[in-house]
Amino acid sequence: MLNKSGPLHSSHLFLLQGPREEIIYLPCIYRNTGILKPDYLATVDVNPKSPTYCQVIHRLPMPNLRDELHHSGWNACSSCFDDASKKRNFLILPSLVSSRIYVVDVGTNPRAPKIYKMVEPIELYWKCGLANPHTSHCLGSGQIMISCMGDPSGNAKGGFVLLDGETFEVISNWEHQGEAAPFGYDFWYQPRHNVMISTEWGAPKALVNGFNPAHVQEGLYGSALNIWDWTTHKKLQRLDLGEEGAIPLEVRFLHEPSAAEGYVGCALNSTVFRFYKTAEGDWAAEKVISIPSKKVEGWMLPEMPGLITDILISLDDRYLYFSNWLHGDIRQYDITDRRNPRLVGQVFLGGSIVRDGPIKVLEDPENQEQPRPCIIKGKRIAGSPQMLQLSLDGRRLYTTTSLYSGWDKQFYPDMIREGSVMMQINVDTVDGGLALNEDFLVDFGKEPDGPVLAHELRYPGGDCTSDIWL
C-alpha cells in the first residue's frame, strides 16, 4: 500500500510492484571539461510511449561554478512511511568538491524541478567541521543525514551532517565529537539491528584531480567498514578488509529490514565482501566475489583491475549488480545463496580494453577475449559503465559512464571531450542474463552548452538505492 501523502512504501516488495519509471534525474557536471558553466540537474524522459523518449526534457542549472554534483537523496523515503505528514518532494543534492548542498523541489512539477534552498559550505565547516558531502539518506525521525569525506582543509574525515527535514538547516554532527571515522564515503543503516555501516574512499585532497597509486601506500585511501550503534551514535568497530578490500565504496544491506547482512564493493582490487552479524552480536565480513586483474601493456600499470565502482541489489534481494569501470563490464550475480554469489549475466559496454584500443591484454585469468567497442545508434561509447539504477520490477538496468570528473579526465579523456552517455540493459529476472538495449541512448555530448558528465540516476518515486525500510 502507498502512503496517501506521497510515494512512500511500506515494504520493499510493495515498491517492487510500483509503476514503470517515466523520468530519471541525473546530475550533470562540467568541472574538468574545460567548459565554464554551472553543473545542472537533468530530467530525462524514459517513457517509451512518450514523444520525448530518450531526451533531456529539462535542465536546472545551479547558481555556482565547479560544484561537482555527485549523489542525491530524498527529504523523505520509505523510512518515514508511518508519518502521514511526510512527502518525497525534495531532492537533496550535495556537491562533492564545493561542499555546497542544494535542496531541489521536485514535487511541485516533477518534470521541471527548481531550486528551493542552498546550504552553503561554511555551514558544514563551522557547525560540523566537515566538508565534501557524499551520500544523503532521510531518517525515520524526519531529519536528513549526509556522510562527508573530509575536513575543510581537504584531509580525510568520515563524519555525518544532520539537516532539519523541514527547514534544511544544518543541525549538528550525527557522530559524537572526536569519533569521526578515518575516512568517509557511503553509509546504510538498519534500525532492527541497531546498526549503521559506513565505508571509506580517500582523502579529498589526494583524489581531487585523479588517482595516484602511491597515495594508497601513503595511507590516503581507506580499507575498512565502520560499524556504528544506530541509537547511541557510538562507533563500535572498524572492520579492516585488508589489501583485498581496499577502497570500499557503495554499501548495500539487503532490503528486507530484518536481514542482518549485505554487500560492499571494494574498488581497488575488484572484490565484493559480504558483511553480516555474528552469533555473538558483533559484525564480520568475508570476501565472496573477486574479479582478477588483467596483465596489460600500454597502460599506466602492468596489471589492470576491474575497479568496481557501483553496486546495487534488486528489490527482491535476489540479484546483485556491479560495474567494473576499467574493464568495461556490468555483472549480474544470483545471491540466493548469500555466501556464494553465482555469476548469471555479463555485458561489456566500452571500457579500457576494447580490442581496437591502445591497451593490449597479455594475460587474462578469466580467458575472455578483448571486447569489441560498444556502438549504439552509430555512437561509439567513450568511457565505461559506472553508476547503476535498476527499474522497480528489475527488468531494466540503467547506467551512466562518468565516475568523477578528475578520474574521468585521467582514465577516459575521450569522454571528457565527447561527454558521457546513459544506456539501458534488458535484464532476465527469471534465469539471469543481461543484454544491451540497442535502441536506447542518451548522449550527453550533444547538450546545448557542450559535452557534460552525467552521473547518478534517481527516480522520483524511490528506488533500490535510496529507500530504507524500518
CSV table of C-alpha atoms in Angstrom, one decimal:
chain,number,residue,atom,x,y,z
A,1,MET,CA,0.0,0.0,0.0
A,2,LEU,CA,1.0,3.6,-0.6
A,3,ASN,CA,1.0,6.4,1.9
A,4,LYS,CA,-1.7,8.8,0.7
A,5,SER,CA,0.5,11.8,1.3
A,6,GLY,CA,3.2,10.7,-1.2
A,7,PRO,CA,5.1,7.9,-2.8
A,8,LEU,CA,6.4,6.3,0.4
A,9,HIS,CA,6.2,2.5,0.5
A,10,SER,CA,5.5,0.2,3.5
A,11,SER,CA,7.7,-2.6,2.1
A,12,HIS,CA,10.4,-3.2,-0.4
A,13,LEU,CA,8.1,-5.8,-2.0
A,14,PHE,CA,5.4,-3.2,-2.5
A,15,LEU,CA,7.9,-0.9,-4.2
A,16,LEU,CA,8.8,-3.8,-6.4
A,17,GLN,CA,5.3,-3.7,-7.8
A,18,GLY,CA,5.4,0.1,-8.3
A,19,PRO,CA,4.8,1.8,-11.6
A,20,ARG,CA,7.2,1.8,-14.5
A,21,GLU,CA,9.7,4.7,-14.4
A,22,GLU,CA,8.9,7.6,-16.6
A,23,ILE,CA,11.6,10.2,-15.8
A,24,ILE,CA,15.0,10.0,-14.3
A,25,TYR,CA,17.0,12.8,-12.7
A,26,LEU,CA,20.8,13.0,-13.3
A,27,PRO,CA,23.3,15.5,-12.0
A,28,CYS,CA,25.4,16.8,-14.9
A,29,ILE,CA,29.0,18.0,-14.3
A,30,TYR,CA,31.2,20.5,-16.2
A,31,ARG,CA,34.1,20.5,-13.9
A,32,ASN,CA,37.3,19.3,-15.7
A,33,THR,CA,35.7,19.5,-19.1
A,34,GLY,CA,37.1,23.0,-20.0
A,35,ILE,CA,33.6,24.4,-20.2
A,36,LEU,CA,33.0,27.1,-17.5
A,37,LYS,CA,29.3,26.5,-16.9
A,38,PRO,CA,27.4,25.6,-13.7
A,39,ASP,CA,26.5,21.9,-13.1
A,40,TYR,CA,22.8,21.1,-13.6
A,41,LEU,CA,20.2,18.6,-12.8
A,42,ALA,CA,18.9,16.9,-16.0
A,43,THR,CA,15.5,15.4,-16.3
A,44,VAL,CA,15.4,12.6,-18.8
A,45,ASP,CA,12.2,11.1,-20.3
A,46,VAL,CA,12.4,7.2,-20.2
A,47,ASN,CA,8.8,6.5,-21.1
A,48,PRO,CA,8.9,4.6,-24.4
A,49,LYS,CA,5.4,5.9,-25.2
A,50,SER,CA,6.4,9.5,-24.9
A,51,PRO,CA,7.3,11.7,-27.9
A,52,THR,CA,10.3,12.9,-26.0
A,53,TYR,CA,11.6,9.4,-25.1
A,54,CYS,CA,15.4,9.2,-24.6
A,55,GLN,CA,15.6,13.0,-24.4
A,56,VAL,CA,16.6,15.6,-21.8
A,57,ILE,CA,13.4,17.4,-21.2
A,58,HIS,CA,14.6,19.9,-18.5
A,59,ARG,CA,17.8,21.3,-17.2
A,60,LEU,CA,18.1,23.0,-13.8
A,61,PRO,CA,21.4,24.9,-13.6
A,62,MET,CA,23.0,25.5,-10.2
A,63,PRO,CA,23.9,29.1,-9.3
A,64,ASN,CA,27.6,28.4,-8.8
A,65,LEU,CA,30.6,27.0,-10.8
A,66,ARG,CA,32.7,23.9,-10.1
A,67,ASP,CA,30.4,22.3,-7.6
A,68,GLU,CA,30.9,18.7,-8.8
A,69,LEU,CA,27.3,17.5,-8.1
A,70,HIS,CA,27.5,13.8,-7.3
A,71,HIS,CA,25.0,11.7,-5.4
A,72,SER,CA,21.5,12.6,-4.4
A,73,GLY,CA,18.9,11.6,-1.7
A,74,TRP,CA,15.5,12.5,-0.5
A,75,ASN,CA,13.9,14.6,2.2
A,76,ALA,CA,11.6,11.6,2.9
A,77,CYS,CA,11.7,8.0,1.9
A,78,SER,CA,10.1,4.8,3.0
A,79,SER,CA,11.7,5.0,6.4
A,80,CYS,CA,9.1,7.7,7.0
A,81,PHE,CA,6.2,5.6,5.9
A,82,ASP,CA,4.3,5.8,9.2
A,83,ASP,CA,4.3,9.6,9.2
A,84,ALA,CA,1.4,10.9,7.1
A,85,SER,CA,2.8,14.4,7.0
A,86,LYS,CA,5.9,13.4,5.0
A,87,LYS,CA,6.2,13.7,1.3
A,88,ARG,CA,9.0,12.7,-1.1
A,89,ASN,CA,9.1,16.1,-2.7
A,90,PHE,CA,12.6,17.5,-2.3
A,91,LEU,CA,15.8,16.1,-3.8
A,92,ILE,CA,18.9,16.6,-1.6
A,93,LEU,CA,21.9,17.2,-3.9
A,94,PRO,CA,25.3,17.6,-2.3
A,95,SER,CA,28.3,18.9,-4.1
A,96,LEU,CA,31.4,16.8,-3.6
A,97,VAL,CA,34.0,19.5,-4.4
A,98,SER,CA,32.4,22.8,-3.3
A,99,SER,CA,30.7,21.2,-0.2
A,100,ARG,CA,27.5,23.1,-1.1
A,101,ILE,CA,24.2,21.3,-0.7
A,102,TYR,CA,21.2,22.1,-2.9
A,103,VAL,CA,17.6,21.3,-2.0
A,104,VAL,CA,15.6,20.8,-5.2
A,105,ASP,CA,11.8,21.0,-5.3
A,106,VAL,CA,10.7,18.0,-7.5
A,107,GLY,CA,7.2,17.8,-6.0
A,108,THR,CA,5.6,20.9,-7.5
A,109,ASN,CA,6.4,19.9,-11.1
A,110,PRO,CA,8.4,16.6,-11.3
A,111,ARG,CA,9.3,17.2,-14.9
A,112,ALA,CA,10.7,20.7,-14.2
A,113,PRO,CA,12.4,20.8,-10.8
A,114,LYS,CA,13.5,24.1,-9.3
A,115,ILE,CA,16.0,25.1,-6.6
A,116,TYR,CA,14.3,25.6,-3.2
A,117,LYS,CA,17.3,26.3,-0.9
A,118,MET,CA,21.1,26.2,-0.8
A,119,VAL,CA,23.1,25.2,2.2
A,120,GLU,CA,26.4,27.0,1.9
A,121,PRO,CA,29.8,25.2,2.7
A,122,ILE,CA,30.5,27.5,5.6
A,123,GLU,CA,27.6,25.9,7.5
A,124,LEU,CA,29.2,22.5,7.3
A,125,TYR,CA,32.6,23.9,8.1
A,126,TRP,CA,31.6,25.9,11.2
A,127,LYS,CA,28.9,23.8,12.7
A,128,CYS,CA,30.3,20.3,12.0
A,129,GLY,CA,34.0,20.7,11.0
A,130,LEU,CA,33.2,18.7,7.8
A,131,ALA,CA,33.4,19.0,4.1
A,132,ASN,CA,32.9,17.1,0.8
A,133,PRO,CA,29.4,15.7,1.4
A,134,HIS,CA,28.6,12.5,-0.4
A,135,THR,CA,25.6,10.2,0.5
A,136,SER,CA,22.3,11.6,1.7
A,137,HIS,CA,19.6,9.5,3.4
A,138,CYS,CA,16.4,10.6,5.1
A,139,LEU,CA,15.8,9.2,8.6
A,140,GLY,CA,12.6,7.9,10.2
A,141,SER,CA,12.9,10.9,12.6
A,142,GLY,CA,12.3,13.3,9.6
A,143,GLN,CA,15.9,14.5,9.7
A,144,ILE,CA,18.3,14.1,6.8
A,145,MET,CA,21.8,12.7,7.2
A,146,ILE,CA,24.7,13.2,4.9
A,147,SER,CA,28.0,11.5,5.0
A,148,CYS,CA,31.1,13.6,4.5
A,149,MET,CA,34.6,12.6,3.2
A,150,GLY,CA,36.8,15.3,4.6
A,151,ASP,CA,37.5,18.3,6.8
A,152,PRO,CA,37.6,21.9,5.5
A,153,SER,CA,41.3,21.5,4.7
A,154,GLY,CA,40.9,18.5,2.4
A,155,ASN,CA,42.1,15.9,4.9
A,156,ALA,CA,40.2,12.7,5.3
A,157,LYS,CA,37.4,12.7,7.9
A,158,GLY,CA,34.4,10.4,7.9
A,159,GLY,CA,31.7,12.3,9.8
A,160,PHE,CA,28.0,12.9,9.2
A,161,VAL,CA,25.9,16.1,9.0
A,162,LEU,CA,22.3,16.3,10.2
A,163,LEU,CA,19.8,18.6,8.4
A,164,ASP,CA,16.4,19.6,9.7
A,165,GLY,CA,13.9,17.9,7.4
A,166,GLU,CA,11.6,20.9,7.3
A,167,THR,CA,13.9,23.9,7.2
A,168,PHE,CA,17.0,22.1,5.8
A,169,GLU,CA,19.2,24.0,8.3
A,170,VAL,CA,22.4,22.3,9.5
A,171,ILE,CA,21.7,21.0,13.0
A,172,SER,CA,24.9,19.3,14.1
A,173,ASN,CA,27.1,16.2,13.6
A,174,TRP,CA,25.4,12.8,14.0
A,175,GLU,CA,28.6,11.2,15.4
A,176,HIS,CA,30.0,12.1,18.8
A,177,GLN,CA,32.8,14.7,19.0
A,178,GLY,CA,36.1,13.1,18.2
A,179,GLU,CA,34.5,9.8,16.9
A,180,ALA,CA,34.6,10.5,13.2
A,181,ALA,CA,35.9,7.6,11.1
A,182,PRO,CA,39.3,8.0,9.5
A,183,PHE,CA,37.7,8.1,6.0
A,184,GLY,CA,34.2,8.6,4.7
A,185,TYR,CA,32.1,7.8,1.7
A,186,ASP,CA,28.8,5.9,1.7
A,187,PHE,CA,26.5,4.6,4.5
A,188,TRP,CA,23.4,2.5,5.1
A,189,TYR,CA,21.5,1.9,8.4
A,190,GLN,CA,19.4,-1.0,9.6
A,191,PRO,CA,17.4,0.0,12.7
A,192,ARG,CA,16.1,-3.5,13.5
A,193,HIS,CA,19.7,-4.5,14.2
A,194,ASN,CA,20.6,-1.0,15.7
A,195,VAL,CA,23.4,-0.6,13.3
A,196,MET,CA,24.8,1.7,10.7
A,197,ILE,CA,27.7,0.8,8.4
A,198,SER,CA,29.9,3.4,6.6
A,199,THR,CA,32.6,3.0,4.0
A,200,GLU,CA,35.8,4.7,3.0
A,201,TRP,CA,37.1,6.3,-0.2
A,202,GLY,CA,40.0,8.5,0.4
A,203,ALA,CA,41.3,11.9,1.4
A,204,PRO,CA,39.7,14.6,-0.8
A,205,LYS,CA,43.0,16.4,-1.4
A,206,ALA,CA,44.5,13.1,-2.7
A,207,LEU,CA,41.8,12.1,-5.1
A,208,VAL,CA,40.5,15.5,-6.3
A,209,ASN,CA,42.5,15.6,-9.6
A,210,GLY,CA,43.0,11.9,-10.3
A,211,PHE,CA,44.3,8.6,-8.8
A,212,ASN,CA,47.9,8.2,-7.8
A,213,PRO,CA,48.7,4.6,-6.8
A,214,ALA,CA,51.4,5.9,-4.4
A,215,HIS,CA,48.7,7.5,-2.3
A,216,VAL,CA,47.4,4.1,-1.3
A,217,GLN,CA,50.7,3.2,0.2
A,218,GLU,CA,50.9,6.6,1.9
A,219,GLY,CA,47.6,5.8,3.7
A,220,LEU,CA,45.5,8.3,1.9
A,221,TYR,CA,42.8,5.8,1.0
A,222,GLY,CA,40.6,3.7,3.2
A,223,SER,CA,40.1,-0.1,3.5
A,224,ALA,CA,37.6,-0.6,6.3
A,225,LEU,CA,33.9,-0.8,7.2
A,226,ASN,CA,32.9,1.3,10.2
A,227,ILE,CA,30.2,-0.1,12.4
A,228,TRP,CA,28.1,2.3,14.4
A,229,ASP,CA,25.4,1.9,17.1
A,230,TRP,CA,22.4,3.5,15.5
A,231,THR,CA,20.7,4.5,18.7
A,232,THR,CA,23.7,6.0,20.7
A,233,HIS,CA,25.7,7.1,17.6
A,234,LYS,CA,28.8,5.5,19.1
A,235,LYS,CA,31.4,3.8,16.8
A,236,LEU,CA,31.6,0.2,17.8
A,237,GLN,CA,34.0,-1.5,15.3
A,238,ARG,CA,36.3,-0.8,12.4
A,239,LEU,CA,36.4,-3.9,10.2
A,240,ASP,CA,39.6,-3.7,8.2
A,241,LEU,CA,39.2,-5.5,5.0
A,242,GLY,CA,42.9,-5.5,4.2
A,243,GLU,CA,44.5,-5.1,0.9
A,244,GLU,CA,41.9,-7.1,-0.9
A,245,GLY,CA,39.2,-4.8,0.4
A,246,ALA,CA,41.0,-1.5,-0.3
A,247,ILE,CA,38.7,1.4,-1.2
A,248,PRO,CA,35.3,0.0,-0.1
A,249,LEU,CA,32.7,2.2,-1.8
A,250,GLU,CA,29.0,1.5,-2.1
A,251,VAL,CA,27.5,-0.4,0.8
A,252,ARG,CA,24.1,-2.2,0.5
A,253,PHE,CA,22.2,-4.0,3.1
A,254,LEU,CA,19.6,-6.5,1.8
A,255,HIS,CA,16.3,-4.6,1.5
A,256,GLU,CA,14.4,-7.0,3.9
A,257,PRO,CA,14.6,-4.9,7.1
A,258,SER,CA,15.2,-7.9,9.3
A,259,ALA,CA,18.2,-9.1,7.3
A,260,ALA,CA,21.5,-8.8,9.2
A,261,GLU,CA,23.7,-8.9,6.1
A,262,GLY,CA,24.7,-7.1,2.9
A,263,TYR,CA,27.5,-6.4,0.5
A,264,VAL,CA,30.1,-3.8,-0.2
A,265,GLY,CA,32.0,-3.3,-3.5
A,266,CYS,CA,35.8,-2.7,-3.0
A,267,ALA,CA,37.2,-0.7,-5.9
A,268,LEU,CA,41.0,-1.1,-5.9
A,269,ASN,CA,41.2,-4.9,-6.1
A,270,SER,CA,37.7,-5.5,-7.5
A,271,THR,CA,36.2,-7.6,-4.7
A,272,VAL,CA,32.8,-7.8,-3.1
A,273,PHE,CA,32.6,-8.5,0.6
A,274,ARG,CA,29.6,-9.8,2.4
A,275,PHE,CA,29.2,-8.3,5.9
A,276,TYR,CA,27.0,-10.0,8.5
A,277,LYS,CA,26.0,-10.0,12.2
A,278,THR,CA,27.7,-12.8,14.1
A,279,ALA,CA,26.1,-15.1,16.7
A,280,GLU,CA,28.0,-13.0,19.3
A,281,GLY,CA,26.2,-9.9,18.2
A,282,ASP,CA,29.2,-8.1,16.6
A,283,TRP,CA,29.8,-7.7,12.8
A,284,ALA,CA,32.2,-9.5,10.5
A,285,ALA,CA,33.0,-9.6,6.7
A,286,GLU,CA,34.1,-12.2,4.2
A,287,LYS,CA,35.1,-11.9,0.6
A,288,VAL,CA,32.6,-13.6,-1.7
A,289,ILE,CA,33.5,-12.2,-5.2
A,290,SER,CA,36.9,-11.5,-6.7
A,291,ILE,CA,37.4,-10.1,-10.2
A,292,PRO,CA,41.0,-10.9,-11.3
A,293,SER,CA,43.2,-8.2,-12.7
A,294,LYS,CA,44.4,-8.5,-16.3
A,295,LYS,CA,48.0,-8.2,-17.3
A,296,VAL,CA,48.3,-5.5,-19.9
A,297,GLU,CA,50.6,-3.3,-21.9
A,298,GLY,CA,50.0,0.3,-22.9
A,299,TRP,CA,48.5,1.3,-19.6
A,300,MET,CA,49.8,3.1,-16.5
A,301,LEU,CA,50.4,-0.1,-14.6
A,302,PRO,CA,51.3,-3.7,-15.7
A,303,GLU,CA,48.1,-5.0,-14.3
A,304,MET,CA,44.6,-3.5,-14.7
A,305,PRO,CA,41.9,-4.1,-12.0
A,306,GLY,CA,38.3,-4.1,-12.9
A,307,LEU,CA,37.7,-1.2,-10.4
A,308,ILE,CA,34.2,-2.0,-9.0
A,309,THR,CA,32.7,1.4,-8.6
A,310,ASP,CA,28.9,0.9,-8.1
A,311,ILE,CA,26.8,-2.0,-6.8
A,312,LEU,CA,23.1,-2.5,-6.1
A,313,ILE,CA,20.8,-5.2,-5.0
A,314,SER,CA,17.4,-5.8,-6.7
A,315,LEU,CA,14.3,-5.1,-4.5
A,316,ASP,CA,13.5,-8.8,-4.1
A,317,ASP,CA,17.1,-9.3,-2.8
A,318,ARG,CA,17.7,-11.9,-5.4
A,319,TYR,CA,20.3,-10.3,-7.7
A,320,LEU,CA,23.5,-8.2,-7.1
A,321,TYR,CA,24.8,-6.0,-9.9
A,322,PHE,CA,28.1,-4.1,-10.2
A,323,SER,CA,30.1,-2.2,-12.7
A,324,ASN,CA,33.8,-2.8,-13.5
A,325,TRP,CA,34.7,0.8,-14.6
A,326,LEU,CA,38.1,0.0,-16.0
A,327,HIS,CA,37.4,-3.4,-17.7
A,328,GLY,CA,34.1,-2.1,-19.0
A,329,ASP,CA,31.6,-4.7,-18.0
A,330,ILE,CA,28.5,-5.0,-15.8
A,331,ARG,CA,27.9,-8.2,-14.0
A,332,GLN,CA,24.8,-9.8,-12.5
A,333,TYR,CA,25.0,-12.4,-9.7
A,334,ASP,CA,22.3,-14.6,-8.2
A,335,ILE,CA,22.7,-14.1,-4.4
A,336,THR,CA,20.0,-16.5,-3.3
A,337,ASP,CA,22.9,-18.3,-1.6
A,338,ARG,CA,24.2,-15.3,0.2
A,339,ARG,CA,27.7,-16.6,0.8
A,340,ASN,CA,28.2,-18.0,-2.7
A,341,PRO,CA,27.1,-15.5,-5.3
A,342,ARG,CA,26.7,-17.0,-8.8
A,343,LEU,CA,27.5,-15.1,-12.0
A,344,VAL,CA,24.5,-15.3,-14.3
A,345,GLY,CA,24.9,-12.2,-16.5
A,346,GLN,CA,27.6,-10.1,-18.0
A,347,VAL,CA,27.8,-7.4,-20.7
A,348,PHE,CA,30.7,-5.2,-21.9
A,349,LEU,CA,29.8,-1.6,-22.8
A,350,GLY,CA,33.0,0.2,-23.6
A,351,GLY,CA,35.9,0.3,-21.1
A,352,SER,CA,39.7,0.4,-21.4
A,353,ILE,CA,40.4,-2.9,-23.0
A,354,VAL,CA,38.4,-2.8,-26.2
A,355,ARG,CA,40.2,-4.7,-28.9
A,356,ASP,CA,40.9,-1.8,-31.2
A,357,GLY,CA,42.2,0.4,-28.5
A,358,PRO,CA,45.8,1.2,-27.3
A,359,ILE,CA,45.8,-1.3,-24.5
A,360,LYS,CA,46.6,-4.9,-25.1
A,361,VAL,CA,45.7,-7.7,-22.7
A,362,LEU,CA,48.6,-10.0,-22.3
A,363,GLU,CA,47.1,-12.4,-19.8
A,364,ASP,CA,43.5,-12.8,-18.6
A,365,PRO,CA,42.8,-15.3,-15.8
A,366,GLU,CA,39.2,-15.4,-17.0
A,367,ASN,CA,40.3,-16.2,-20.6
A,368,GLN,CA,38.0,-13.6,-22.1
A,369,GLU,CA,38.6,-12.1,-25.5
A,370,GLN,CA,39.1,-8.3,-25.5
A,371,PRO,CA,35.6,-6.9,-26.1
A,372,ARG,CA,34.5,-5.2,-29.2
A,373,PRO,CA,33.8,-1.4,-29.0
A,374,CYS,CA,30.3,-0.6,-27.9
A,375,ILE,CA,28.4,1.2,-30.6
A,376,ILE,CA,24.8,2.4,-30.1
A,377,LYS,CA,22.9,4.2,-32.9
A,378,GLY,CA,26.2,4.9,-34.6
A,379,LYS,CA,27.8,6.4,-31.5
A,380,ARG,CA,31.0,4.7,-30.2
A,381,ILE,CA,30.8,4.7,-26.4
A,382,ALA,CA,33.7,6.6,-24.8
A,383,GLY,CA,34.1,5.6,-21.1
A,384,SER,CA,32.6,2.7,-19.3
A,385,PRO,CA,29.5,1.7,-17.3
A,386,GLN,CA,29.7,3.2,-13.9
A,387,MET,CA,26.6,4.4,-12.0
A,388,LEU,CA,23.7,1.9,-12.0
A,389,GLN,CA,20.0,2.1,-11.3
A,390,LEU,CA,17.5,-0.8,-11.6
A,391,SER,CA,13.9,-0.5,-12.5
A,392,LEU,CA,11.5,-1.4,-9.7
A,393,ASP,CA,10.5,-4.6,-11.4
A,394,GLY,CA,14.1,-5.5,-12.0
A,395,ARG,CA,13.8,-5.8,-15.8
A,396,ARG,CA,15.7,-2.7,-16.9
A,397,LEU,CA,19.1,-1.6,-15.7
A,398,TYR,CA,20.3,1.9,-16.5
A,399,THR,CA,23.9,3.0,-16.4
A,400,THR,CA,25.9,6.2,-17.0
A,401,THR,CA,29.6,6.3,-17.8
A,402,SER,CA,31.1,9.1,-15.6
A,403,LEU,CA,32.7,8.3,-12.2
A,404,TYR,CA,34.1,11.6,-11.0
A,405,SER,CA,35.4,14.4,-13.3
A,406,GLY,CA,39.1,14.2,-12.0
A,407,TRP,CA,39.2,10.5,-12.6
A,408,ASP,CA,37.3,10.7,-15.9
A,409,LYS,CA,39.9,13.0,-17.2
A,410,GLN,CA,42.7,10.7,-16.2
A,411,PHE,CA,41.3,7.4,-17.4
A,412,TYR,CA,38.8,8.3,-20.2
A,413,PRO,CA,40.0,11.6,-21.8
A,414,ASP,CA,37.8,10.8,-24.8
A,415,MET,CA,34.7,11.0,-22.5
A,416,ILE,CA,35.8,14.4,-21.3
A,417,ARG,CA,35.8,15.6,-25.0
A,418,GLU,CA,32.7,13.7,-26.0
A,419,GLY,CA,30.5,13.8,-22.9
A,420,SER,CA,29.1,10.8,-21.1
A,421,VAL,CA,26.1,8.7,-22.1
A,422,MET,CA,23.2,6.9,-20.5
A,423,MET,CA,22.4,3.3,-21.6
A,424,GLN,CA,19.8,0.7,-20.8
A,425,ILE,CA,20.3,-3.0,-20.3
A,426,ASN,CA,17.5,-5.6,-20.5
A,427,VAL,CA,17.5,-8.0,-17.6
A,428,ASP,CA,16.4,-11.6,-17.5
A,429,THR,CA,14.9,-11.8,-14.0
A,430,VAL,CA,14.0,-15.5,-14.2
A,431,ASP,CA,17.3,-17.2,-15.1
A,432,GLY,CA,19.6,-14.2,-15.1
A,433,GLY,CA,21.2,-12.5,-18.1
A,434,LEU,CA,22.0,-9.1,-19.4
A,435,ALA,CA,21.5,-7.7,-22.9
A,436,LEU,CA,22.1,-4.2,-24.2
A,437,ASN,CA,19.1,-2.3,-25.5
A,438,GLU,CA,20.5,-1.0,-28.8
A,439,ASP,CA,17.5,1.3,-29.3
A,440,PHE,CA,18.2,3.3,-26.1
A,441,LEU,CA,20.8,6.1,-25.8
A,442,VAL,CA,21.0,9.5,-24.1
A,443,ASP,CA,24.1,11.2,-25.5
A,444,PHE,CA,25.2,14.0,-23.1
A,445,GLY,CA,27.8,15.0,-25.6
A,446,LYS,CA,25.0,16.7,-27.5
A,447,GLU,CA,23.9,19.0,-24.7
A,448,PRO,CA,23.2,22.7,-25.7
A,449,ASP,CA,26.2,24.0,-23.8
A,450,GLY,CA,28.6,21.3,-24.8
A,451,PRO,CA,29.6,17.9,-23.6
A,452,VAL,CA,28.8,17.1,-20.0
A,453,LEU,CA,29.4,14.3,-17.5
A,454,ALA,CA,26.1,12.8,-16.3
A,455,HIS,CA,26.5,10.8,-13.1
A,456,GLU,CA,24.0,9.2,-10.7
A,457,LEU,CA,20.4,8.1,-11.6
A,458,ARG,CA,17.4,8.7,-9.5
A,459,TYR,CA,13.6,8.1,-9.9
A,460,PRO,CA,11.0,10.5,-8.4
A,461,GLY,CA,9.2,7.6,-6.6
A,462,GLY,CA,12.0,5.9,-4.9
A,463,ASP,CA,14.3,3.1,-5.9
A,464,CYS,CA,16.6,0.3,-4.7
A,465,THR,CA,19.5,2.6,-3.7
A,466,SER,CA,17.6,5.3,-1.9
A,467,ASP,CA,14.9,3.7,0.2
A,468,ILE,CA,15.4,2.1,3.6
A,469,TRP,CA,12.7,0.2,5.4
A,470,LEU,CA,12.3,0.1,9.2
